[in-house]
Amino acid sequence: MDFEAVTKYSKLHAKPPGLSLQYGTAGFRTKAENLDHTMFRMGLLAVLRSKQTKSTIGVMVTASHNPEEDNGVKLIDPLGEMLAAAWEEHATRLANAEEEELQRVLTDICRKEAVDLLGNAFVVIGRDTRPSSKKLSQSVTDGVSVLGGQYHDYGLVTTPQLHYMVCCRNTHGNYGIATVEGYYEKLSNAFVELTKQAMSQRDGHISLKVDCANGIGALKLKEMGRYFPACLMVHIDNDGTKGKLNHLCGADFVKVHQKPPVGLEMKPGERCCSFDGDADRIVYYYTDVAGHFHLLDGDKIATLISTFLKELLVKAGQTLTFAVVQTAYANGSSTCYLEETMKVPVHCAKTGVKHLHHKAQEFDIGVYFEANGHGTVLFSKAAEQKIRYQAKEEKDNRKREAAKMLENTIDLINQTVGDAISDMLLIEAILVLKNLTVAQWDSMYTDLPNRQLKVKVADRRVIDTTDAERRAVTPPGLQEKIDDLVNKFQLARAFVRPSGTEDVVRVYAEADTQENADNLAHEVSLAVYHLAGGVGEPPKAVTS
Ligand code: NG1
Ligand code: ZN
């Protein structure tokens, strides 16, 4: 390693003294002006990871649904998955090392991970549309170059597109062609194959409004429009020409506020959806004739997709293990519907996509979604082979057709990570195939009223949780207090956990009515404030 060059270039990407960041569930994320050194260093780290795995590694510059002034960076591992946990720790140490410690930290990582410094390194880089992203991604390439790594800069891409590229490159084209055109073609072809018979039997077209959060999703969806069949009419709103990124729009805004984004006009019954700022999350919604807003979040999406897959598996006569993975934030009604009506096993994982992803990998087919709309479906290698074989060789026409549909679903879904574009196309296909309106889909089950709040405390690490974050172990007395409060309400549930991306404690509550959910959430917030060292004014009652 040429330490002299590293030291020289590192000074050009100097770390703000005293600044300390953590590689959390979403990588590094903070104000863009504090990230230059982190970007350079993640370029260095990506080279080491690439040398160690002898594979292409991805670096995505984005802060997803966070405000435009923020930015962030995430590394992508060889099969398009999130960075391995041990390397998250290396990332944190490297980002926080003072200049004079840099050499020691790099040497230490190489020793611990047995990195062969003579090996080759290849890194692919992508970025979202934030004004700060271009310069920050150049700092990543500086880091890659100084350690002698090669790179390809994909420029403006969605987060899931970069995950797809990494997977394509490391599977030698097996997963798809590693270009945006390759991505568009793969998904569009699968969508056409999946829907063509159903579309030929009905009049009209599929029409949908998409709020792109004024982000990268708008650019990429526009580009992809050329590949869509004529029957698919996607109307793009919040395309970045007028509004600000993620401001009063996007999947996170719609989910958290449970109201429509600005900049999108909805007629009763019209199907609409919102992407987040880097297009790895999606939620659907509509208003009814009475003007009421209905949100179809990640739980409703998981339910629709798993119902569809389960029906196809039964038709094809395939006996594959199948499960849905959720987090504690999943609405209680969705879990109940999946387990009791659908008879699908449901597992609860800790918040953060990597936890859901790992759990879903335990099954032949694992559907995972966070309530906020991030999710996908994973098919094991063996399941994929069985399905592809049956789609070709099965003699029974009905079974073969079902297997073919499963095969097209495999090709339509981005298995590397949650992908708003891919999820949207799969949902649209399922609605056509099952001949469902958005209101019919919504009526599969009724969400329990719920409320999410945040509490500021001096140190959120005083809260430790267990049982997939559903119970608090510390501070003493907090869980008992929550249990007492929950017992005062009907159909109630509540939990608290420290956020991995913001300096707050998150509170979630659900109950039989909105008023009760709001009251429970408020009382639990007060318990957190009093028992976990709240700062500032005590939480105020919720006014819905
Ligand atoms: P934190 O801040 O740890 O709650 C949030 C989301 C996660 C996940 C990450 C990464 C909620 C309640 N939490 O995590 O689901 O998406 O951001 O972006 O929505
Ligand atoms: Zn995102």
Coordinates of C-alpha atoms and ligand atoms in Angstrom, one line a residue:
M1 CA 0.0 0.0 0.0
D2 CA 1.4 3.4 -0.9
F3 CA 0.9 5.1 2.4
E4 CA 2.6 8.3 1.2
A5 CA 0.0 8.7 -1.5
V6 CA -2.8 7.9 0.9
T7 CA -1.6 10.5 3.4
K8 CA -1.1 13.1 0.7
Y9 CA -4.5 12.7 -0.8
S10 CA -6.2 12.2 2.6
K11 CA -5.1 15.8 3.5
L12 CA -7.1 17.0 0.5
H13 CA -10.2 15.2 2.0
A14 CA -9.5 16.2 5.6
K15 CA -11.7 15.0 8.4
P16 CA -13.4 17.8 10.4
P17 CA -11.6 17.5 13.8
G18 CA -13.6 15.7 16.5
L19 CA -16.3 14.6 14.1
S20 CA -17.5 11.0 14.8
L21 CA -19.9 9.1 12.6
Q22 CA -21.3 5.6 12.7
Y23 CA -22.0 3.1 9.9
G24 CA -25.6 2.4 10.8
T25 CA -28.5 0.6 9.2
A26 CA -28.3 2.9 6.2
G27 CA -24.5 3.4 6.0
F28 CA -23.2 6.8 6.9
R29 CA -25.6 9.7 6.9
T30 CA -25.3 13.3 8.0
K31 CA -25.0 16.9 6.7
A32 CA -23.3 16.7 3.2
E33 CA -20.7 19.3 4.2
N34 CA -19.3 16.8 6.8
L35 CA -18.9 13.9 4.5
D36 CA -16.0 14.5 2.1
H37 CA -13.4 12.6 4.2
T38 CA -15.9 9.7 4.7
M39 CA -16.4 9.4 1.0
F40 CA -12.6 9.3 0.3
R41 CA -12.2 6.7 2.9
M42 CA -15.1 4.6 1.7
G43 CA -13.3 4.6 -1.6
L44 CA -10.2 3.1 0.2
L45 CA -12.4 0.6 2.1
A46 CA -14.2 -0.5 -1.1
V47 CA -10.8 -1.3 -2.7
L48 CA -9.8 -3.5 0.3
R49 CA -13.2 -5.3 0.3
S50 CA -12.9 -5.8 -3.4
K51 CA -9.4 -7.3 -3.0
Q52 CA -10.5 -9.5 -0.2
T53 CA -13.6 -10.9 -1.9
K54 CA -12.0 -10.8 -5.4
S55 CA -15.2 -9.3 -6.6
T56 CA -16.7 -6.0 -7.7
I57 CA -17.9 -3.8 -4.8
G58 CA -20.5 -1.0 -5.0
V59 CA -20.5 2.5 -3.4
M60 CA -23.7 4.4 -3.5
V61 CA -23.8 8.1 -2.6
T62 CA -27.3 8.9 -1.2
A63 CA -29.2 9.9 1.9
S64 CA -32.5 8.3 0.7
H65 CA -35.5 10.0 2.2
N66 CA -33.5 12.5 4.3
P67 CA -33.5 16.2 3.5
E68 CA -31.7 17.5 0.5
E69 CA -28.9 19.1 2.6
D70 CA -27.9 15.7 3.9
N71 CA -26.0 13.0 2.2
G72 CA -24.7 9.5 2.9
V73 CA -22.8 6.5 1.6
K74 CA -23.3 2.8 1.6
L75 CA -21.1 -0.1 0.4
I76 CA -22.6 -2.9 -1.6
D77 CA -21.2 -6.5 -1.2
P78 CA -20.6 -8.9 -4.1
L79 CA -24.1 -10.4 -4.6
G80 CA -25.7 -7.0 -4.3
E81 CA -26.4 -7.3 -0.6
M82 CA -25.6 -5.0 2.3
L83 CA -22.0 -4.8 3.6
A84 CA -21.1 -7.6 6.0
A85 CA -21.3 -6.7 9.7
A86 CA -17.6 -7.0 10.4
W87 CA -16.9 -4.5 7.6
E88 CA -19.4 -2.0 9.0
E89 CA -17.2 -1.8 12.0
H90 CA -14.1 -1.3 9.9
A91 CA -16.0 1.4 8.0
T92 CA -16.8 3.2 11.3
R93 CA -13.2 3.0 12.5
L94 CA -11.8 4.2 9.2
A95 CA -14.2 7.1 9.0
N96 CA -13.4 8.3 12.5
A97 CA -9.6 7.9 12.4
E98 CA -7.7 11.1 12.8
E99 CA -5.2 11.7 9.9
E100 CA -2.2 10.3 11.9
E101 CA -4.1 7.1 12.7
L102 CA -5.2 6.3 9.1
Q103 CA -2.2 4.2 8.2
R104 CA -2.6 2.1 11.4
V105 CA -6.3 1.5 10.8
L106 CA -5.9 0.5 7.2
T107 CA -3.1 -1.9 8.1
D108 CA -5.2 -3.4 10.9
I109 CA -8.1 -4.0 8.6
C110 CA -5.9 -5.7 6.0
R111 CA -4.4 -7.9 8.7
K112 CA -7.7 -8.9 10.3
E113 CA -9.4 -9.6 7.0
A114 CA -6.3 -11.2 5.3
V115 CA -6.6 -8.8 2.4
D116 CA -4.1 -9.6 -0.4
L117 CA -2.9 -6.2 -1.4
L118 CA -1.4 -7.5 -4.6
G119 CA -4.9 -8.5 -5.9
N120 CA -7.0 -6.5 -8.3
A121 CA -9.8 -4.2 -7.1
F122 CA -12.9 -3.0 -9.0
V123 CA -15.5 -0.6 -7.6
V124 CA -18.7 0.6 -9.2
I125 CA -20.1 4.0 -8.0
G126 CA -23.6 5.5 -8.2
R127 CA -25.2 8.6 -6.9
D128 CA -28.6 10.3 -6.3
T129 CA -29.7 13.7 -7.5
R130 CA -28.7 15.8 -4.5
P131 CA -26.6 18.9 -5.4
S132 CA -23.8 17.5 -3.2
S133 CA -23.7 14.0 -4.6
K134 CA -21.5 14.6 -7.7
K135 CA -18.6 16.1 -5.8
L136 CA -18.9 13.5 -3.0
S137 CA -18.8 10.7 -5.5
Q138 CA -15.6 12.2 -7.0
S139 CA -14.1 11.9 -3.5
V140 CA -15.0 8.2 -3.6
T141 CA -13.2 7.7 -6.9
D142 CA -10.1 9.6 -5.5
G143 CA -10.0 7.0 -2.7
V144 CA -10.4 4.1 -5.1
S145 CA -7.6 5.4 -7.4
V146 CA -5.1 6.2 -4.6
L147 CA -5.1 2.5 -3.7
G148 CA -4.7 1.5 -7.3
G149 CA -8.3 0.3 -7.7
Q150 CA -10.2 0.4 -11.0
Y151 CA -13.7 1.8 -11.1
H152 CA -16.8 2.4 -13.2
D153 CA -18.9 5.4 -12.4
Y154 CA -22.6 4.8 -13.3
G155 CA -23.4 8.4 -12.4
L156 CA -27.0 9.0 -11.6
V157 CA -28.8 5.7 -10.7
T158 CA -31.3 4.6 -8.1
T159 CA -29.8 2.7 -5.2
P160 CA -31.4 -0.6 -6.3
Q161 CA -30.0 -0.2 -9.8
L162 CA -26.5 0.0 -8.4
H163 CA -27.2 -3.2 -6.3
Y164 CA -28.3 -4.8 -9.5
M165 CA -25.1 -3.8 -11.4
V166 CA -22.9 -5.3 -8.6
C167 CA -24.8 -8.6 -8.7
C168 CA -24.7 -8.7 -12.6
R169 CA -21.0 -8.1 -12.7
N170 CA -20.2 -10.7 -10.0
T171 CA -22.4 -13.4 -11.6
H172 CA -20.9 -12.8 -15.0
G173 CA -24.2 -11.6 -16.6
N174 CA -26.2 -14.5 -15.1
Y175 CA -28.4 -12.1 -13.2
G176 CA -28.7 -9.6 -16.1
I177 CA -26.6 -7.2 -18.2
A178 CA -24.8 -4.6 -16.0
T179 CA -26.1 -1.5 -17.7
V180 CA -29.2 0.6 -17.1
E181 CA -30.6 -0.6 -20.4
G182 CA -30.0 -4.2 -19.3
Y183 CA -32.0 -3.4 -16.2
Y184 CA -34.9 -1.8 -18.1
E185 CA -35.0 -4.6 -20.6
K186 CA -34.9 -7.4 -18.0
L187 CA -37.7 -5.9 -15.9
S188 CA -39.9 -4.7 -18.8
N189 CA -39.7 -8.1 -20.6
A190 CA -40.6 -9.9 -17.4
F191 CA -43.6 -7.5 -16.9
V192 CA -44.8 -8.1 -20.5
E193 CA -44.5 -11.8 -20.2
L194 CA -46.3 -11.9 -16.9
T195 CA -49.2 -9.8 -18.0
K196 CA -49.6 -10.3 -21.8
Q197 CA -52.3 -13.0 -21.6
A198 CA -54.4 -11.1 -19.0
M199 CA -54.0 -7.8 -20.9
S200 CA -55.2 -9.4 -24.1
Q201 CA -58.4 -10.5 -22.4
R202 CA -59.3 -7.0 -21.1
D203 CA -59.9 -3.6 -22.6
G204 CA -58.1 -0.5 -21.7
H205 CA -54.7 0.1 -20.1
I206 CA -53.0 0.2 -16.7
S207 CA -52.8 3.8 -15.4
L208 CA -50.9 4.9 -12.4
K209 CA -49.6 8.2 -10.8
V210 CA -46.2 8.1 -9.3
D211 CA -44.8 10.7 -6.9
C212 CA -41.0 10.4 -7.4
A213 CA -40.1 12.6 -4.3
N214 CA -38.3 15.0 -6.7
G215 CA -35.5 12.4 -6.8
I216 CA -33.6 10.0 -9.0
G217 CA -36.7 7.7 -9.4
A218 CA -38.2 10.3 -11.8
L219 CA -35.2 10.4 -14.1
K220 CA -35.0 6.6 -14.2
L221 CA -38.7 6.0 -14.6
K222 CA -38.8 8.5 -17.5
E223 CA -35.9 6.7 -19.2
M224 CA -37.6 3.3 -18.6
G225 CA -40.8 4.6 -20.2
R226 CA -39.4 3.7 -23.6
Y227 CA -39.2 0.1 -22.7
F228 CA -42.8 -0.2 -21.2
P229 CA -45.6 -1.8 -23.2
A230 CA -48.1 0.7 -24.6
C231 CA -50.8 -0.5 -22.2
L232 CA -48.8 0.7 -19.2
M233 CA -49.4 4.4 -18.6
V234 CA -47.3 5.9 -15.8
H235 CA -47.8 9.5 -15.0
I236 CA -44.8 11.0 -13.1
D237 CA -45.3 13.7 -10.5
N238 CA -42.7 15.5 -8.3
D239 CA -40.1 14.9 -11.0
G240 CA -37.6 17.4 -9.6
T241 CA -38.4 20.2 -12.0
K242 CA -40.2 22.2 -9.4
G243 CA -40.1 21.0 -5.9
K244 CA -37.3 20.1 -3.5
L245 CA -36.1 16.5 -2.9
N246 CA -38.2 14.7 -0.3
H247 CA -39.9 17.9 0.7
L248 CA -43.6 17.3 1.5
C249 CA -43.5 14.3 -0.8
G250 CA -42.1 10.8 -1.2
A251 CA -42.8 7.5 0.4
D252 CA -41.5 8.5 3.9
F253 CA -43.6 11.6 4.0
V254 CA -46.8 9.8 3.0
K255 CA -46.2 6.9 5.4
V256 CA -45.3 9.0 8.4
H257 CA -48.0 11.7 7.9
Q258 CA -50.5 9.3 6.5
K259 CA -51.5 11.9 3.9
P260 CA -51.0 12.5 0.2
P261 CA -47.9 14.3 -1.1
V262 CA -48.1 17.8 -2.4
G263 CA -47.8 18.1 -6.2
L264 CA -50.1 15.2 -7.0
E265 CA -53.8 15.5 -7.9
M266 CA -55.9 12.5 -7.0
K267 CA -59.3 11.6 -8.3
P268 CA -61.4 9.2 -6.2
G269 CA -60.3 5.6 -6.7
E270 CA -57.2 6.6 -8.7
R271 CA -54.2 4.4 -8.0
C272 CA -51.1 6.4 -6.8
C273 CA -47.8 5.5 -5.4
S274 CA -44.8 7.3 -3.9
F275 CA -41.1 6.4 -4.2
D276 CA -38.5 7.7 -1.7
G277 CA -35.5 9.9 -2.7
D278 CA -33.3 7.0 -3.9
A279 CA -36.2 4.8 -5.1
D280 CA -35.7 1.8 -2.9
R281 CA -39.1 2.2 -1.1
I282 CA -42.6 2.4 -2.3
V283 CA -46.1 2.9 -0.8
Y284 CA -49.5 3.0 -2.6
Y285 CA -52.6 5.1 -1.8
Y286 CA -55.9 6.4 -3.0
T287 CA -58.8 8.5 -1.9
D288 CA -62.3 7.1 -1.8
V289 CA -65.5 8.9 -3.0
A290 CA -66.0 10.3 0.5
G291 CA -62.5 11.9 0.2
H292 CA -60.9 9.6 2.8
F293 CA -57.3 8.9 2.2
H294 CA -56.2 5.2 2.2
L295 CA -52.6 4.1 2.6
L296 CA -51.3 0.7 1.3
D297 CA -47.9 0.4 3.0
G298 CA -45.2 -2.3 3.0
D299 CA -47.5 -4.6 5.0
K300 CA -50.3 -4.4 2.4
I301 CA -47.7 -4.9 -0.4
A302 CA -46.2 -8.0 1.3
T303 CA -49.7 -9.4 1.8
L304 CA -50.6 -8.9 -1.9
I305 CA -47.3 -10.4 -3.2
S306 CA -47.4 -13.4 -0.8
T307 CA -51.0 -14.2 -1.6
F308 CA -50.2 -14.1 -5.3
L309 CA -47.1 -16.3 -4.8
K310 CA -48.8 -18.8 -2.6
E311 CA -51.7 -19.3 -5.1
L312 CA -49.2 -19.9 -7.9
L313 CA -47.2 -22.4 -5.8
V314 CA -50.4 -24.3 -5.1
K315 CA -51.3 -24.3 -8.8
A316 CA -47.9 -25.4 -9.9
G317 CA -47.9 -28.2 -7.2
Q318 CA -44.6 -26.9 -5.8
T319 CA -43.8 -27.7 -2.2
L320 CA -41.3 -25.0 -1.4
T321 CA -40.8 -23.5 2.1
F322 CA -42.4 -20.0 2.1
A323 CA -42.5 -17.3 4.7
V324 CA -43.0 -13.6 5.2
V325 CA -40.6 -11.5 7.3
Q326 CA -41.7 -8.3 8.9
T327 CA -40.5 -6.0 11.7
A328 CA -42.1 -4.9 14.9
Y329 CA -43.6 -1.9 12.9
A330 CA -45.8 -4.2 10.9
N331 CA -49.4 -3.5 11.6
G332 CA -50.9 -6.2 13.9
S333 CA -53.8 -6.8 11.4
S334 CA -51.3 -7.7 8.6
T335 CA -49.6 -10.3 10.8
C336 CA -52.9 -11.7 11.9
Y337 CA -54.2 -11.9 8.3
L338 CA -51.1 -13.6 7.0
E339 CA -51.0 -16.2 9.8
E340 CA -54.6 -16.9 10.2
T341 CA -56.3 -16.3 6.9
M342 CA -53.4 -17.0 4.5
K343 CA -51.7 -19.7 6.7
V344 CA -48.3 -18.2 5.9
P345 CA -45.6 -18.4 8.5
V346 CA -44.5 -14.9 9.6
H347 CA -41.2 -14.0 11.3
C348 CA -40.2 -10.8 13.0
A349 CA -36.7 -9.4 12.4
K350 CA -35.0 -6.3 13.9
T351 CA -35.4 -3.0 12.0
G352 CA -33.0 -2.6 9.1
V353 CA -33.2 -4.3 5.8
K354 CA -30.2 -6.5 6.3
H355 CA -31.9 -8.2 9.2
L356 CA -35.0 -8.9 7.2
H357 CA -32.9 -10.0 4.2
H358 CA -30.9 -12.5 6.2
K359 CA -34.0 -14.0 7.8
A360 CA -35.7 -14.3 4.4
Q361 CA -32.7 -16.2 3.0
E362 CA -33.6 -19.1 5.3
F363 CA -36.6 -20.1 3.1
D364 CA -37.0 -21.3 -0.5
I365 CA -39.1 -18.2 -1.0
G366 CA -38.9 -15.4 1.5
V367 CA -41.0 -12.2 1.2
Y368 CA -39.8 -9.4 3.3
F369 CA -41.1 -5.8 3.7
E370 CA -40.7 -3.1 6.2
A371 CA -44.0 -1.2 6.9
N372 CA -42.3 1.9 5.3
G373 CA -42.3 0.2 1.9
H374 CA -38.8 -1.3 1.6
G375 CA -38.9 -4.9 0.6
T376 CA -38.5 -7.6 -2.0
V377 CA -38.8 -11.4 -2.5
L378 CA -35.9 -13.8 -2.3
F379 CA -35.8 -17.2 -4.1
S380 CA -33.2 -19.7 -3.1
K381 CA -31.0 -21.1 -5.9
A382 CA -32.7 -24.5 -5.5
A383 CA -36.2 -23.0 -5.7
E384 CA -35.3 -21.0 -8.8
Q385 CA -33.9 -24.0 -10.5
K386 CA -37.0 -26.1 -9.7
I387 CA -39.3 -23.4 -11.0
R388 CA -37.3 -22.8 -14.2
Y389 CA -37.2 -26.5 -14.9
Q390 CA -40.9 -26.9 -14.4
A391 CA -41.7 -23.9 -16.6
K392 CA -39.9 -25.7 -19.4
E393 CA -40.5 -29.4 -18.9
E394 CA -43.9 -29.8 -17.0
K395 CA -46.4 -31.8 -19.1
D396 CA -49.5 -30.6 -17.2
N397 CA -50.5 -27.3 -19.0
R398 CA -52.1 -25.7 -15.9
K399 CA -49.0 -26.4 -13.8
R400 CA -46.6 -25.3 -16.5
E401 CA -48.4 -22.0 -16.9
A402 CA -48.2 -21.4 -13.1
A403 CA -44.5 -22.2 -13.1
K404 CA -44.0 -19.8 -16.0
M405 CA -45.6 -17.1 -14.1
L406 CA -43.4 -17.8 -11.1
E407 CA -40.4 -17.7 -13.5
N408 CA -41.4 -14.3 -14.8
T409 CA -42.0 -13.1 -11.3
I410 CA -38.4 -14.1 -10.4
D411 CA -37.2 -12.1 -13.3
L412 CA -39.3 -9.1 -12.5
I413 CA -38.2 -8.8 -8.9
N414 CA -34.9 -7.2 -7.9
Q415 CA -33.7 -9.8 -5.4
T416 CA -30.7 -7.8 -4.3
V417 CA -32.6 -5.1 -2.4
G418 CA -36.0 -3.4 -2.2
D419 CA -36.6 -1.6 -5.5
A420 CA -39.5 0.8 -6.0
I421 CA -39.6 0.4 -9.8
S422 CA -39.5 -3.4 -9.7
D423 CA -42.0 -3.6 -6.8
M424 CA -44.3 -1.2 -8.6
L425 CA -44.2 -3.3 -11.8
L426 CA -44.9 -6.5 -9.8
I427 CA -47.8 -4.9 -7.9
E428 CA -49.3 -3.6 -11.2
A429 CA -48.9 -7.1 -12.7
I430 CA -50.6 -8.8 -9.8
L431 CA -53.5 -6.3 -9.8
V432 CA -54.1 -7.0 -13.5
L433 CA -53.7 -10.8 -13.1
K434 CA -56.0 -10.9 -10.1
N435 CA -58.3 -8.3 -11.6
L436 CA -58.3 -6.2 -8.5
T437 CA -58.9 -2.5 -8.0
V438 CA -56.7 -0.6 -5.4
A439 CA -59.8 -0.5 -3.1
Q440 CA -60.3 -4.3 -3.4
W441 CA -56.6 -4.8 -2.6
D442 CA -57.0 -2.5 0.4
S443 CA -59.9 -4.4 1.7
M444 CA -57.9 -7.6 2.2
Y445 CA -57.7 -6.5 5.9
T446 CA -58.2 -3.3 7.8
D447 CA -55.1 -1.7 9.5
L448 CA -55.3 -1.2 13.2
P449 CA -55.0 2.6 13.9
N450 CA -51.4 3.4 14.9
R451 CA -49.1 6.2 15.8
Q452 CA -45.3 6.6 15.6
L453 CA -43.6 9.3 17.7
K454 CA -40.1 10.4 18.5
V455 CA -38.6 11.3 21.9
K456 CA -35.3 13.2 22.4
V457 CA -33.2 11.7 25.2
A458 CA -29.6 12.6 26.3
D459 CA -28.3 9.2 25.2
R460 CA -30.5 6.9 23.3
R461 CA -28.2 3.9 24.0
V462 CA -29.7 3.7 27.5
I463 CA -32.5 1.8 25.8
D464 CA -31.6 -1.8 25.0
T465 CA -34.2 -4.2 23.5
T466 CA -34.8 -7.9 23.0
D467 CA -37.3 -10.1 21.1
A468 CA -36.7 -8.4 17.7
E469 CA -37.0 -5.0 19.4
R470 CA -40.4 -5.7 20.8
R471 CA -39.4 -5.5 24.5
A472 CA -37.1 -3.0 26.3
V473 CA -34.5 -4.6 28.7
T474 CA -33.2 -1.3 29.9
P475 CA -33.7 1.2 31.5
P476 CA -35.2 -0.6 34.5
G477 CA -38.9 -0.3 34.9
L478 CA -39.6 1.0 31.3
Q479 CA -41.0 -2.3 29.9
E480 CA -43.2 -2.8 33.0
K481 CA -44.6 0.7 32.5
I482 CA -45.3 0.0 28.8
D483 CA -47.0 -3.3 29.7
D484 CA -49.2 -1.5 32.2
L485 CA -50.2 1.2 29.6
V486 CA -50.9 -1.4 26.9
N487 CA -53.2 -3.2 29.3
K488 CA -55.4 -0.1 29.6
F489 CA -56.4 -0.3 25.9
Q490 CA -58.1 -2.7 23.5
L491 CA -56.2 -4.6 20.7
A492 CA -53.2 -2.6 21.9
R493 CA -49.5 -3.1 21.3
A494 CA -46.5 -0.7 21.9
F495 CA -42.8 -0.7 21.8
V496 CA -39.8 1.6 21.9
R497 CA -36.3 1.4 20.3
P498 CA -33.4 3.7 19.7
S499 CA -33.3 4.8 16.0
G500 CA -30.4 3.7 14.0
T501 CA -30.5 6.7 11.7
E502 CA -31.6 9.6 13.9
D503 CA -30.7 10.8 17.4
V504 CA -34.1 9.9 18.8
V505 CA -36.0 7.1 20.5
R506 CA -38.9 5.9 18.4
V507 CA -42.2 5.0 19.9
Y508 CA -44.8 2.9 18.2
A509 CA -48.4 2.2 19.4
E510 CA -51.5 0.6 17.9
A511 CA -55.0 0.2 19.4
D512 CA -58.6 -0.2 18.5
T513 CA -59.2 3.5 17.6
Q514 CA -57.0 6.3 16.4
E515 CA -57.6 8.3 19.6
N516 CA -56.5 5.3 21.7
A517 CA -53.4 4.7 19.5
D518 CA -52.5 8.4 19.9
N519 CA -53.1 8.4 23.7
L520 CA -51.1 5.2 24.1
A521 CA -48.2 6.5 22.0
H522 CA -48.2 9.7 24.0
E523 CA -48.2 7.9 27.4
V524 CA -45.4 5.7 26.3
S525 CA -43.5 8.7 25.1
L526 CA -43.9 10.3 28.5
A527 CA -42.6 7.0 30.1
V528 CA -39.5 7.2 27.8
Y529 CA -39.0 10.8 28.7
H530 CA -39.1 10.2 32.4
L531 CA -37.3 6.9 32.6
A532 CA -34.7 7.2 29.8
G533 CA -33.4 10.8 30.3
G534 CA -35.6 12.9 28.1
V535 CA -34.3 16.3 27.1
G536 CA -36.3 19.6 26.5
E537 CA -40.0 19.9 27.1
P538 CA -42.0 16.7 27.9
P539 CA -43.8 15.2 24.8
K540 CA -47.1 16.9 24.1
A541 CA -50.3 15.1 23.5
V542 CA -51.0 14.1 19.8
T543 CA -53.5 16.1 17.9
S544 CA -54.6 13.9 15.0
Ligands
NG1_1 P1 -34.4 3.8 12.2 O1 -34.1 5.3 12.2 O2 -33.4 2.9 12.8 O3 -35.8 3.6 12.8 C1 -35.3 3.9 9.7 C2 -36.5 3.1 9.4 C3 -36.0 1.7 9.0 C4 -35.0 1.7 7.9 C5 -33.9 2.7 8.2 C6 -32.9 2.9 7.0 C7 -38.7 3.2 10.5 C8 -39.4 3.1 11.7 N1 -37.3 3.0 10.6 O4 -34.5 3.3 10.7 O5 -37.2 1.0 8.7 O6 -35.7 2.0 6.6 O7 -34.4 4.0 8.5 O8 -33.3 3.8 6.1 O9 -39.3 3.4 9.4
ZN2 ZN -34.3 4.9 0.3

